[in-house]
mmCIF file of C-alpha atoms in Angstrom:
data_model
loop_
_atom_site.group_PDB
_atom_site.id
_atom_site.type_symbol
_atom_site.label_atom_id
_atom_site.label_comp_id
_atom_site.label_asym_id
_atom_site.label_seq_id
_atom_site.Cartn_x
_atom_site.Cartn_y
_atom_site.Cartn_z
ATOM 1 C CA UNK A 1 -28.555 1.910 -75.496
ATOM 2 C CA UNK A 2 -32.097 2.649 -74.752
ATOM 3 C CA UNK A 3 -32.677 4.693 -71.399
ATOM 4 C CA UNK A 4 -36.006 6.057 -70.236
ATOM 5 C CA UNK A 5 -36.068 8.794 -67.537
ATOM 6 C CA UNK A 6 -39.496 8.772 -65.737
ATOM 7 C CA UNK A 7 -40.005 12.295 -63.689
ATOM 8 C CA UNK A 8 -40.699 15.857 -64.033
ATOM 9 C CA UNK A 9 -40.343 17.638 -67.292
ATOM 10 C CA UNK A 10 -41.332 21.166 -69.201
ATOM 11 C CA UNK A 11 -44.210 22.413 -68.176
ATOM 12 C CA UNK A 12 -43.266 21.494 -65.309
ATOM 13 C CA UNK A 13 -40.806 23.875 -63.464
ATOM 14 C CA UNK A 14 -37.915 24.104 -61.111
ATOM 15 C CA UNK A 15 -34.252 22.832 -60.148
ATOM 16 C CA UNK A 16 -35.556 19.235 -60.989
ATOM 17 C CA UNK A 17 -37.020 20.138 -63.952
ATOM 18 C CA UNK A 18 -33.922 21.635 -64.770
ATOM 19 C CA UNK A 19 -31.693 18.648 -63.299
ATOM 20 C CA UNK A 20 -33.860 16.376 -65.832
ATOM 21 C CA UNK A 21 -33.975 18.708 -68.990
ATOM 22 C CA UNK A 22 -29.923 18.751 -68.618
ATOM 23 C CA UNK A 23 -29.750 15.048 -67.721
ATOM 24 C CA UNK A 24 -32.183 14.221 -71.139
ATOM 25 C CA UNK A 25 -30.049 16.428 -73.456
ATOM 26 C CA UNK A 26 -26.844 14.551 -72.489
ATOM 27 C CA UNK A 27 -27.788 11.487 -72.549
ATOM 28 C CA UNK A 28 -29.368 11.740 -75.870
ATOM 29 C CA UNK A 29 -25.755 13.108 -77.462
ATOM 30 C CA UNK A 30 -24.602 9.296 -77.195
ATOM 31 C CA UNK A 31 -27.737 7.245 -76.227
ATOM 32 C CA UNK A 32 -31.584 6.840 -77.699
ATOM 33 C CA UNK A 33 -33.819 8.679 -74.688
ATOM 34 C CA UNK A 34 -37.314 8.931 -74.089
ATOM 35 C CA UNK A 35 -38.036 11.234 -71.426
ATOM 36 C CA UNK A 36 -41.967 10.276 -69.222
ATOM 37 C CA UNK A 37 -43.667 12.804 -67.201
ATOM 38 C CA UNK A 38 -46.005 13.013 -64.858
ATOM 39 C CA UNK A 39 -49.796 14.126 -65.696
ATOM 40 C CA UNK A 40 -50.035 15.178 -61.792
ATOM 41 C CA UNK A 41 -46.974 15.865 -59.693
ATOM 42 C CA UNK A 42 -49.058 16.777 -56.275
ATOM 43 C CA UNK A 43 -52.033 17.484 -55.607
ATOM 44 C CA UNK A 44 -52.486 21.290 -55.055
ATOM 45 C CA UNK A 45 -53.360 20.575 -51.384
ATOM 46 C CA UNK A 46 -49.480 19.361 -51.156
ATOM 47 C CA UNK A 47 -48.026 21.842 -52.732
ATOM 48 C CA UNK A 48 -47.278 25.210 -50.855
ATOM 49 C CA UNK A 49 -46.289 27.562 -54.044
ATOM 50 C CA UNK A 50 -48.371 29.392 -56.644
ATOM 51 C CA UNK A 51 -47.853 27.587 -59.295
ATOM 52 C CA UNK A 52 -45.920 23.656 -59.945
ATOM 53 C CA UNK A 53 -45.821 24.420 -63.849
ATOM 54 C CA UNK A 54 -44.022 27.408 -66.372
ATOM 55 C CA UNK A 55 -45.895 30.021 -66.776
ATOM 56 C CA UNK A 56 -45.948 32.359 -70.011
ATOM 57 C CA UNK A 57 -42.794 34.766 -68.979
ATOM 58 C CA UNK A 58 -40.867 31.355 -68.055
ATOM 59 C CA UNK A 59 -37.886 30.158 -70.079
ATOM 60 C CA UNK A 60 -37.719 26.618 -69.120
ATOM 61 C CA UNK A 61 -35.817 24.493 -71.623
ATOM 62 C CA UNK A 62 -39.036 22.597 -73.515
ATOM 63 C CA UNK A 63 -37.953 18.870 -73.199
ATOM 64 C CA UNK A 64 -40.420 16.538 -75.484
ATOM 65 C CA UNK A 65 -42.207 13.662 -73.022
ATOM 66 C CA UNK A 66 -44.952 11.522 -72.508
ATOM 67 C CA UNK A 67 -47.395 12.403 -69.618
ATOM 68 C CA UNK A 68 -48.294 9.058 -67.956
ATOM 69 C CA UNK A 69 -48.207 8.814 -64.119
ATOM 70 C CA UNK A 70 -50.080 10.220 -61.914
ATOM 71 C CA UNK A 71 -48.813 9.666 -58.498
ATOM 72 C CA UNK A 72 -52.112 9.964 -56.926
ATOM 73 C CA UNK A 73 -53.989 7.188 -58.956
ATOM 74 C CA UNK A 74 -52.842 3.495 -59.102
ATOM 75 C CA UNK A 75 -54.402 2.820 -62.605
ATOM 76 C CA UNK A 76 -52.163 5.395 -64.275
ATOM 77 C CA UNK A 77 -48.783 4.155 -62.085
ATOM 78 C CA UNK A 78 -49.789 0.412 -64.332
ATOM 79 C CA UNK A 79 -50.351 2.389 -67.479
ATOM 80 C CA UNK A 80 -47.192 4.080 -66.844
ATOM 81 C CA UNK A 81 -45.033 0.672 -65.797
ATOM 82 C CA UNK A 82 -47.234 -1.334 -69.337
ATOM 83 C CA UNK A 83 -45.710 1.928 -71.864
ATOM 84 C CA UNK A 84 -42.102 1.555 -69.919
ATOM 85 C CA UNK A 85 -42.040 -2.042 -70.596
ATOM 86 C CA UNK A 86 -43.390 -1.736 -74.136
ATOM 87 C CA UNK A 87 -40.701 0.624 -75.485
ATOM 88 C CA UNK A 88 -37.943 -2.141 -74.116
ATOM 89 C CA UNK A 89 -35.642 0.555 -72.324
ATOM 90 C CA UNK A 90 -32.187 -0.950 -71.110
ATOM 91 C CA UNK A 91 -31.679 1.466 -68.424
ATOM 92 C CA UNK A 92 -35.015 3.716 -66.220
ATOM 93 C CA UNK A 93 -33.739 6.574 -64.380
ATOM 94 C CA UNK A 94 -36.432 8.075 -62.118
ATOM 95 C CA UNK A 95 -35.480 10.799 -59.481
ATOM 96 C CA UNK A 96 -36.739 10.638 -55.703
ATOM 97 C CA UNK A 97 -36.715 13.849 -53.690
ATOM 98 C CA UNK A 98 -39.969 13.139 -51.214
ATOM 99 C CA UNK A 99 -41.761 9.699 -49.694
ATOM 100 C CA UNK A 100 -45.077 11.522 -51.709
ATOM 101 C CA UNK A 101 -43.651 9.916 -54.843
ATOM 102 C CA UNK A 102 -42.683 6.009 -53.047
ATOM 103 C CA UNK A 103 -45.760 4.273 -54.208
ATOM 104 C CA UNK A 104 -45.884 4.940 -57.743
ATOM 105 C CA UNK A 105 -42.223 5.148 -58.538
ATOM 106 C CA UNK A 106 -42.036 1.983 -56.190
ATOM 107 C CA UNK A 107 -45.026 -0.217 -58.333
ATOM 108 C CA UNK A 108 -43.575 1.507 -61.609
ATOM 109 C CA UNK A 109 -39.660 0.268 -60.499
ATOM 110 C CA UNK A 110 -40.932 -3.631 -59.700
ATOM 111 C CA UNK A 111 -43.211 -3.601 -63.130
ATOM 112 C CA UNK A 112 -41.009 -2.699 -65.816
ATOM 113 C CA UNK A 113 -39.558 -5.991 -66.683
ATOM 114 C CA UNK A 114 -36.700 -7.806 -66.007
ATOM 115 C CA UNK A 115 -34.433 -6.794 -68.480
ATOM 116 C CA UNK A 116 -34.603 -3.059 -67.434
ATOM 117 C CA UNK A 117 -32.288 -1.973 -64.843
ATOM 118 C CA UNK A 118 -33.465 0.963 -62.343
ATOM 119 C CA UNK A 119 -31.403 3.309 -61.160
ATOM 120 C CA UNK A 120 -32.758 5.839 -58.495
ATOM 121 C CA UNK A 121 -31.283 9.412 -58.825
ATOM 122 C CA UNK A 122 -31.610 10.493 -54.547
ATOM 123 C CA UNK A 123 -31.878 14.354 -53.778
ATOM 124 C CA UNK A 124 -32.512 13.155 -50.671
ATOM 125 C CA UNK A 125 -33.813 10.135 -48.775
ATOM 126 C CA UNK A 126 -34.940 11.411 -45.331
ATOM 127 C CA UNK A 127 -37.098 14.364 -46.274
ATOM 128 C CA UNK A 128 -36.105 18.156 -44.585
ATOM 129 C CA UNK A 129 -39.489 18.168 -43.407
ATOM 130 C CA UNK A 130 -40.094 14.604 -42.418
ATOM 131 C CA UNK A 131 -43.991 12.754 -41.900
ATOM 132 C CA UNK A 132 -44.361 9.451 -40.231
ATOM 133 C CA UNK A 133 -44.793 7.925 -43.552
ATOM 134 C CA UNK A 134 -41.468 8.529 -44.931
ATOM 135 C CA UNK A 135 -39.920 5.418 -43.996
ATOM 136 C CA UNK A 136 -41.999 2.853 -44.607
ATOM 137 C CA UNK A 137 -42.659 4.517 -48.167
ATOM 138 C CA UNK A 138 -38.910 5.312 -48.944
ATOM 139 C CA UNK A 139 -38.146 1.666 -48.135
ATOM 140 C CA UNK A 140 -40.639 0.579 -50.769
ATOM 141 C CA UNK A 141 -39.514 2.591 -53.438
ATOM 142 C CA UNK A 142 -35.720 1.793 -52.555
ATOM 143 C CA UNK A 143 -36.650 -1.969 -52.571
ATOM 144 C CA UNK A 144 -37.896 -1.868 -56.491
ATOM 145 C CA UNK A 145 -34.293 -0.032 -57.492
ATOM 146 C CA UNK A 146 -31.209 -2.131 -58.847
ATOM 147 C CA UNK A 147 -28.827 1.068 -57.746
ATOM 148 C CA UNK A 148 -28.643 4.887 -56.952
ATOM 149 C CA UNK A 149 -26.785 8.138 -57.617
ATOM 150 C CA UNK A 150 -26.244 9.872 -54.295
ATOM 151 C CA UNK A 151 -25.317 13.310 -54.248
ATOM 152 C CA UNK A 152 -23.649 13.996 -51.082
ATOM 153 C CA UNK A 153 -22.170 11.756 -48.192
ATOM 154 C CA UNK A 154 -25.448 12.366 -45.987
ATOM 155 C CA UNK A 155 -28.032 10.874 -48.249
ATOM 156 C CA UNK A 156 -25.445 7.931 -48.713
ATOM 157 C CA UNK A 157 -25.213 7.435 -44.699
ATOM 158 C CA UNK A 158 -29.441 7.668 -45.335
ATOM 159 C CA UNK A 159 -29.392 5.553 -48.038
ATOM 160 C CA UNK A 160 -27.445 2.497 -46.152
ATOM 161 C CA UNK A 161 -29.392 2.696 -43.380
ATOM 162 C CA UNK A 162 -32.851 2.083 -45.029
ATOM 163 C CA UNK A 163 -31.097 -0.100 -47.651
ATOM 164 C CA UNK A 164 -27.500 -1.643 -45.827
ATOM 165 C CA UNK A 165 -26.639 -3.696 -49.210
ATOM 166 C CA UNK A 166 -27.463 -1.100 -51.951
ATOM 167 C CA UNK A 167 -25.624 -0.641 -54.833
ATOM 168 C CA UNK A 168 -24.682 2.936 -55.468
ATOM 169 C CA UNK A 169 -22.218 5.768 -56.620
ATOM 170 C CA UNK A 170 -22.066 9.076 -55.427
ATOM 171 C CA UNK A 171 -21.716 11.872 -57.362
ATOM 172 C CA UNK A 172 -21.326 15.786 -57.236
ATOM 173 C CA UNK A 173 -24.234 17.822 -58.368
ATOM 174 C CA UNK A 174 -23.549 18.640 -61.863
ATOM 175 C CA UNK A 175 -23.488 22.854 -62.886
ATOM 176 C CA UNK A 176 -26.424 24.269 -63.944
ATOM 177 C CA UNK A 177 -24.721 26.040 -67.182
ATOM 178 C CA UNK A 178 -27.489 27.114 -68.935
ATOM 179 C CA UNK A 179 -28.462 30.743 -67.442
ATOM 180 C CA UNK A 180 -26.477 32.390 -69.290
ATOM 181 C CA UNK A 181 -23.109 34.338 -68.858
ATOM 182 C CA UNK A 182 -22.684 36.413 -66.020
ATOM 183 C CA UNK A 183 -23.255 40.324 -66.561
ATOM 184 C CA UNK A 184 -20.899 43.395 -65.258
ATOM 185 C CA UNK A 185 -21.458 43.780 -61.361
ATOM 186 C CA UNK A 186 -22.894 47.961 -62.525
ATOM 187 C CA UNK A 187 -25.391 46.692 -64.975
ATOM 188 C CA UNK A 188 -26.818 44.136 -62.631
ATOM 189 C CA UNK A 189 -27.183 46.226 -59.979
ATOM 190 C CA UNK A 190 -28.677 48.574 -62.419
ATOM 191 C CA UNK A 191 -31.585 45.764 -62.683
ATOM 192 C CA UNK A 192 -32.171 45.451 -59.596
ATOM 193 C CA UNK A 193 -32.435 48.991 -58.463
ATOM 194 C CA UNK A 194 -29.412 48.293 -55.646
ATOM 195 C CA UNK A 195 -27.155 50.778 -54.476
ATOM 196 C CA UNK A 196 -24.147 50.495 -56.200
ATOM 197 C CA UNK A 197 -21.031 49.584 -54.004
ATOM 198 C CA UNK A 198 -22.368 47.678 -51.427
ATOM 199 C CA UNK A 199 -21.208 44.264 -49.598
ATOM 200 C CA UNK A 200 -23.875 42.452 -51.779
ATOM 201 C CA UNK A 201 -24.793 39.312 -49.695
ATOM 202 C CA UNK A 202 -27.340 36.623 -52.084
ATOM 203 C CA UNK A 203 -30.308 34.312 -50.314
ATOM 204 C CA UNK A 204 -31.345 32.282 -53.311
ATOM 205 C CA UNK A 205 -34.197 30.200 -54.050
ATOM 206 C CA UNK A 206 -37.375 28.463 -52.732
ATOM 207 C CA UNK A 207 -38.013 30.222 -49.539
ATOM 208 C CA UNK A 208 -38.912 27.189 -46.751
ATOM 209 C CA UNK A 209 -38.268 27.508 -43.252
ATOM 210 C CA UNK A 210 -35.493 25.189 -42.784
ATOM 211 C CA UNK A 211 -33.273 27.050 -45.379
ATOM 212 C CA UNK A 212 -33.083 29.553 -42.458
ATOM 213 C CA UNK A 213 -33.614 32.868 -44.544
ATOM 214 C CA UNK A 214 -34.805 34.189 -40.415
ATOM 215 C CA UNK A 215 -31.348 33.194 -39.255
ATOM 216 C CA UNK A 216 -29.782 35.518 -42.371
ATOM 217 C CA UNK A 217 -32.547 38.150 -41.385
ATOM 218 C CA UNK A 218 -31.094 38.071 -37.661
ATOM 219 C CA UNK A 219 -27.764 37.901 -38.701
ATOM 220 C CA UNK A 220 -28.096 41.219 -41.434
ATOM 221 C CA UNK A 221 -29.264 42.910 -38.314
ATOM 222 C CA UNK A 222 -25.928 43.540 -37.083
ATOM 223 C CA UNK A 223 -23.992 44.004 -40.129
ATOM 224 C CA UNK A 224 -22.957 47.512 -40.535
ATOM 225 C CA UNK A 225 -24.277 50.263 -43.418
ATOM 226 C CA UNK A 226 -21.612 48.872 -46.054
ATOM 227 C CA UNK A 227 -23.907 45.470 -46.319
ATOM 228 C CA UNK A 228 -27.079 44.809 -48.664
ATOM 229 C CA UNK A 229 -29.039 42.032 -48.691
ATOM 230 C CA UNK A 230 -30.591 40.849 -51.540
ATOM 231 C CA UNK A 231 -33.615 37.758 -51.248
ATOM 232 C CA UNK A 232 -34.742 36.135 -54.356
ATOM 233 C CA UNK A 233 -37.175 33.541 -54.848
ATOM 234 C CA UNK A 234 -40.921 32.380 -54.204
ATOM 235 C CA UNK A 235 -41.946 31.666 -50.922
ATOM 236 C CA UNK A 236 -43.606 28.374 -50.033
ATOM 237 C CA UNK A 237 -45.880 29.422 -47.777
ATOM 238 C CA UNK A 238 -46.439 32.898 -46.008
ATOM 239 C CA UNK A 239 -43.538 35.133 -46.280
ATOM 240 C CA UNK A 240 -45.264 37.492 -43.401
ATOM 241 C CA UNK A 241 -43.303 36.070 -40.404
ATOM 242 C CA UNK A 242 -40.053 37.243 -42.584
ATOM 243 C CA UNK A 243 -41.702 40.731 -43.273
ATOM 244 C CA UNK A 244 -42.113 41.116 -39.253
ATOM 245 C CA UNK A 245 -38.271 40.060 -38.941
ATOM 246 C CA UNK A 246 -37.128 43.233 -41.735
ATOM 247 C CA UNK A 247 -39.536 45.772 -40.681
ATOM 248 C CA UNK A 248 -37.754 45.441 -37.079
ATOM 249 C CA UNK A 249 -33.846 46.029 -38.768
ATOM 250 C CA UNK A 250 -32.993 49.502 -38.207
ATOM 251 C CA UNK A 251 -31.221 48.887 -41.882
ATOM 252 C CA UNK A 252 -34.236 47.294 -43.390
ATOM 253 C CA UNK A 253 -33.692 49.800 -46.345
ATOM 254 C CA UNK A 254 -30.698 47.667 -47.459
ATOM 255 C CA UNK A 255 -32.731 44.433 -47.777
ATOM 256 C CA UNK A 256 -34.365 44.139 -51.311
ATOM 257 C CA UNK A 257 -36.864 41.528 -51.827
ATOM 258 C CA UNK A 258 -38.279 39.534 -54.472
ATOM 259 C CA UNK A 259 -40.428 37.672 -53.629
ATOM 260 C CA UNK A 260 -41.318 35.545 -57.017
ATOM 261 C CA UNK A 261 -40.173 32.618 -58.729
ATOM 262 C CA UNK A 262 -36.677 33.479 -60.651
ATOM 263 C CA UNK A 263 -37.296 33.042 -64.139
ATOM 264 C CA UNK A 264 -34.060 31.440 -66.017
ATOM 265 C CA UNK A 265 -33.267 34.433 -67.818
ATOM 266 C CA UNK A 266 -32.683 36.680 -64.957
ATOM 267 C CA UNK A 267 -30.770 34.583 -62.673
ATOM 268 C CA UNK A 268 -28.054 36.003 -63.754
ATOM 269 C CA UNK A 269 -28.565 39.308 -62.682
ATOM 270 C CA UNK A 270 -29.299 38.399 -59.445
ATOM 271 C CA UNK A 271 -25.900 35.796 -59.219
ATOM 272 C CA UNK A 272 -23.979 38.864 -61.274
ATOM 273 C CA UNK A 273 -24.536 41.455 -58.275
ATOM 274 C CA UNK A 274 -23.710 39.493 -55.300
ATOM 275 C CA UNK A 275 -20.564 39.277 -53.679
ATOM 276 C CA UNK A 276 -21.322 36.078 -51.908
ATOM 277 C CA UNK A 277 -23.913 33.366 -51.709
ATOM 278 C CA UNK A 278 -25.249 32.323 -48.248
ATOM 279 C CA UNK A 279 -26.960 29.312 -47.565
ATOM 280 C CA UNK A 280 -27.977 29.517 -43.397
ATOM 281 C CA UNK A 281 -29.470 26.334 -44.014
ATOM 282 C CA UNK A 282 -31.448 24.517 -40.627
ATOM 283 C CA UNK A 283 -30.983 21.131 -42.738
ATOM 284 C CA UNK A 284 -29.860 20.098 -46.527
ATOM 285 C CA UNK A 285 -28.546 17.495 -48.526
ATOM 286 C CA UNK A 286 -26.802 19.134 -51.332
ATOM 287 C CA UNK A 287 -28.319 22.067 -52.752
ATOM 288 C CA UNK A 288 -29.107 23.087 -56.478
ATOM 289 C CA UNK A 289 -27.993 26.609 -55.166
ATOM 290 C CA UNK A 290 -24.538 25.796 -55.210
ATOM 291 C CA UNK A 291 -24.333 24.831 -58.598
ATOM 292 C CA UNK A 292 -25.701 28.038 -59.492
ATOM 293 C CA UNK A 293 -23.282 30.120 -57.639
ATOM 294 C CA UNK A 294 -20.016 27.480 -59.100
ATOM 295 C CA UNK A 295 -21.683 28.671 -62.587
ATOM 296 C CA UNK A 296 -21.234 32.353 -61.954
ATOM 297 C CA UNK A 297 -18.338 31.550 -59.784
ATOM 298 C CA UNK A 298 -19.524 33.282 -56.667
ATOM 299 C CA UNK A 299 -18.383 31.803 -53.366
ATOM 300 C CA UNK A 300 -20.939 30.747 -50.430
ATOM 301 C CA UNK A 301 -21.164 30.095 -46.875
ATOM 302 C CA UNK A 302 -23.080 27.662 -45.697
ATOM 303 C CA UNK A 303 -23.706 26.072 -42.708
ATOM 304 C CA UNK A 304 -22.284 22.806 -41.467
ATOM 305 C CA UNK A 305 -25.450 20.194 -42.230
ATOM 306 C CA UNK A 306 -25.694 17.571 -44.828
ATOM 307 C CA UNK A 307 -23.352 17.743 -47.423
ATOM 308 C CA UNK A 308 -22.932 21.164 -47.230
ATOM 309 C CA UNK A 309 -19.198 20.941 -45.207
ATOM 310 C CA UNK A 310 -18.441 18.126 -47.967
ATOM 311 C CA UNK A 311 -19.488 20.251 -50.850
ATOM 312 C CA UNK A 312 -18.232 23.935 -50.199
ATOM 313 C CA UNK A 313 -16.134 23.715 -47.318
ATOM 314 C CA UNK A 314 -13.587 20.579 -48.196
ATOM 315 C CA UNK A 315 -13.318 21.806 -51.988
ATOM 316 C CA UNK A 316 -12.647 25.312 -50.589
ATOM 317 C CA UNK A 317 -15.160 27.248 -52.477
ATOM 318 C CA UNK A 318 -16.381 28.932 -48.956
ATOM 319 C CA UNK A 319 -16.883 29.457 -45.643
ATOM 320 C CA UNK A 320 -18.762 26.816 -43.673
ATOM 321 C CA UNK A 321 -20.295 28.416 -40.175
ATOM 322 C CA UNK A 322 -20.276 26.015 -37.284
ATOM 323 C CA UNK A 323 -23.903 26.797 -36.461
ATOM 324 C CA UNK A 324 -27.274 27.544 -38.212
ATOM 325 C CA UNK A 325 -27.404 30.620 -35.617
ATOM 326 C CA UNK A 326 -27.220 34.283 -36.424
ATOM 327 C CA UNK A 327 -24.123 35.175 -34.336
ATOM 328 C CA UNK A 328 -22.361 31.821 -36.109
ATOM 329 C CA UNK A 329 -23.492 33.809 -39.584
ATOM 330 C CA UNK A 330 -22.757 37.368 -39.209
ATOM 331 C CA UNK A 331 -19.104 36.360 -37.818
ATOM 332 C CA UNK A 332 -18.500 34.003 -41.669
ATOM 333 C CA UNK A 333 -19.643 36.838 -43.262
ATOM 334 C CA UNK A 334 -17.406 39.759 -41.169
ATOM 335 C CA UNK A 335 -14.548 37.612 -41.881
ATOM 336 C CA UNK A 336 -15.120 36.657 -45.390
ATOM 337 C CA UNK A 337 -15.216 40.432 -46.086
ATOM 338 C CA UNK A 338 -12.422 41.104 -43.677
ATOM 339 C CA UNK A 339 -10.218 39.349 -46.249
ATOM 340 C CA UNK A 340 -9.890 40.058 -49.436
ATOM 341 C CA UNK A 341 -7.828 37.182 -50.027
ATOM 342 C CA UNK A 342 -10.502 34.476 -49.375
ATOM 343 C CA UNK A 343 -12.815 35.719 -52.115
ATOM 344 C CA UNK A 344 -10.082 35.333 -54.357
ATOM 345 C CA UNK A 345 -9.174 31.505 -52.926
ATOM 346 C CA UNK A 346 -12.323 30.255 -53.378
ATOM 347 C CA UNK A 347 -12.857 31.765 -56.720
ATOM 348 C CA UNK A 348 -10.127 29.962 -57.874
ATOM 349 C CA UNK A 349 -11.504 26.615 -56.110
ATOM 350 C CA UNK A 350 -14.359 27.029 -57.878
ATOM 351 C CA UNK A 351 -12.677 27.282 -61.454
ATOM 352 C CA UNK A 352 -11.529 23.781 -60.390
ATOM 353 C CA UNK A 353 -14.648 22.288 -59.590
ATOM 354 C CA UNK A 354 -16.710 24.077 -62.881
ATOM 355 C CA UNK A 355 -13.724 21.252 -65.286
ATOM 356 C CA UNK A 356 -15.029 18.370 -62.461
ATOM 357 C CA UNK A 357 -18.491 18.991 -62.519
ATOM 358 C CA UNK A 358 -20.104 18.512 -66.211
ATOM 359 C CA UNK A 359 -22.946 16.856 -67.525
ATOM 360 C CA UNK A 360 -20.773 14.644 -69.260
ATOM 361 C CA UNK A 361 -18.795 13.004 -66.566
ATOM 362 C CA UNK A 362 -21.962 12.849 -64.735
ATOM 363 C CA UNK A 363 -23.703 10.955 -67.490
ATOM 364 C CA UNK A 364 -20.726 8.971 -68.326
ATOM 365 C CA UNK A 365 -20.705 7.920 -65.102
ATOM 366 C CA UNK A 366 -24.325 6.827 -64.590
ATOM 367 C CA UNK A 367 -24.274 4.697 -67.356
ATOM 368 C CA UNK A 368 -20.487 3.112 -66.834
ATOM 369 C CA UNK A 369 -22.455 2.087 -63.330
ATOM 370 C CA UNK A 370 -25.420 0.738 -64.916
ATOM 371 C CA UNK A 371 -23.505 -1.601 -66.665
ATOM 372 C CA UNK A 372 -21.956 -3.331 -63.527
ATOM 373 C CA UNK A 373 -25.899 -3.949 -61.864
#
């Protein structure tokens, strides 16, 4: 079977890039695969980070692709839809996180010929920070797909009510399994110049206001001296309304910040030294996060918004907090500590879902579906 897989790849960088790069290697093990990339994601105005591609101290996985579309010019989306069509694929996979991308993955969907059938990978359908756009544009792009892969039970529920007689499966976020194997707690600590035993508590990731790294920042406030707090990841956007919050913590020595994009190759340090994962999130889908923290089989609490309850708390691989609110945080994280026995629980939850969640069954089950459209 011939599948193409139109969306980011190397240089390109990030947990999509990284979705696709695993998704293109595992389909190719049984399938022929031609991966297409974009020759401009964004334009710089949209996007709020340094930096949308790898830069020379990266260790992205190099995928091989052809840069076509650019989703700001409508000659390139037919140039893109003409080479699609051309190379005869039986299956075209594109992934749709924001309405930015509707128009050209919509016109490249409807142009690819009849044969092809289009499957729409959703990280979400309602964007976390919506425009008045988003509808109208999501509806075009869902109207050129044959089916979909949700993620979650939220961007299903989205998905149906945009789309009430879509064809879809849904589908756990596979593990991200390629950062390595995690190091001894001392020696990651070590690397991050933290004070060894602590109560080390992760925020991981893009840094955007509705993940709700202020609500953490609140919530650290009243956490006694036995608590760190370590922050990892770039910051779209200004990160100086999050430097006022620490500089007012009478423990701001404990909170260690870096403020950068995470490299692949030292992910693991930073997943090696925590004790938990917490994900205070204002709004979410699912979350790349997670499958970080199953690989290095560190539990998480998270709060109780998209298919965050679904993911972590009905598997039991952590604490979900009723509320996106400080007080609702610092109590999950009090009791999570308080008992020793629930670190061990949802370690053991998360063995289980590390044999569910491969590549493989993912794959396997993409294409089973494609077969029925």
């Amino acid at each position: 079977m011939k599948i193409a897989v139109l969306s980011c790849f190397y240089p390109y960088r990030g947990g999509i890039a990284q979705f696709n790069a695993n998704l293109y290697f595992e389909l190719g093990k049984s399938d022929i695969v031609r991966a297409f990339n974009f020759t401009r994601q964004y334009p710089d105005i949209l996007f709020p980070g340094k930096t949308q591609y790898v830069t020379p101290d990266d260790e992205a996985m190099p995928v091989e692709s052809t840069a076509t579309l650019d989703t700001a010019n409508p000659i390139s989306w037919a140039r893109t839809a003409k080479m699609i069509r051309e190379w005869q694929p039986d299956i075209l996979i594109m992934r749709y996180w924001m309405s930015w991308f509707a128009p050209s993955l919509g016109y490249v969907a409807r142009h690819v010929g009849k044969n092809c059938k289009v499957i729409g990978i959703l990280d979400n359908v309602v964007p976390h920070e919506p425009r008045f756009f988003d509808t109208p544009f999501t509806k075009y792009f869902l109207g050129g797909c044959d089916g979909f892969v949700t993620m979650c039970d939220s961007v299903t529920s989205d998905l149906l009510r945009l789309r009430p007689d879509a064809k879809y499966i849904m589908r756990n976020h596979p593990l991200y399994s390629h950062f390595g194997e995690k190091l001894p707690r001392e020696e990651a600590e070590r690397r991050l110049g933290l004070a060894p035993g602590k109560r080390n508590i992760l925020f991981f990731g893009l840094i955007r206001h509705y993940k709700g790294l202020d609500i953490l920042l609140e919530a650290f406030s009243g956490l006694g001296e036995e608590y760190q707090l370590i922050i990892a990841g770039e910051p779209y956007g200004s990160f100086e309304p999050y430097s006022k919050i620490i500089e007012g913590i009478p423990g701001k020595g404990r909170i260690h910040v870096f403020p950068s994009y995470i490299k692949d190759s030292q992910v693991k340090d930073y997943f090696s030294a925590a004790d938990v994962t917490v994900l205070p999130y204002r709004s979410a889908t699912q979350s790349g996060i997670s499958s970080v923290s199953y690989h290095f089989e560190v539990p998480m609490i998270v709060t109780d918004t998209g298919g965050l309850k679904q993911t972590i708390g009905e598997t039991g691989t952590g604490i979900v907090a009723e509320e996106a609110a400080p007080e609702c945080i610092r109590a999950e994280i009090e009791k999570y500590f308080g008992c020793p026995e629930t670190a061990a629980r949802c370690i053991g939850n998360i063995r289980k879902e590390k044999q569910r969640l491969s590549w493989e069954a993912f794959c396997r089950s993409l294409t089973d579906f494609a077969g029925t459209l």
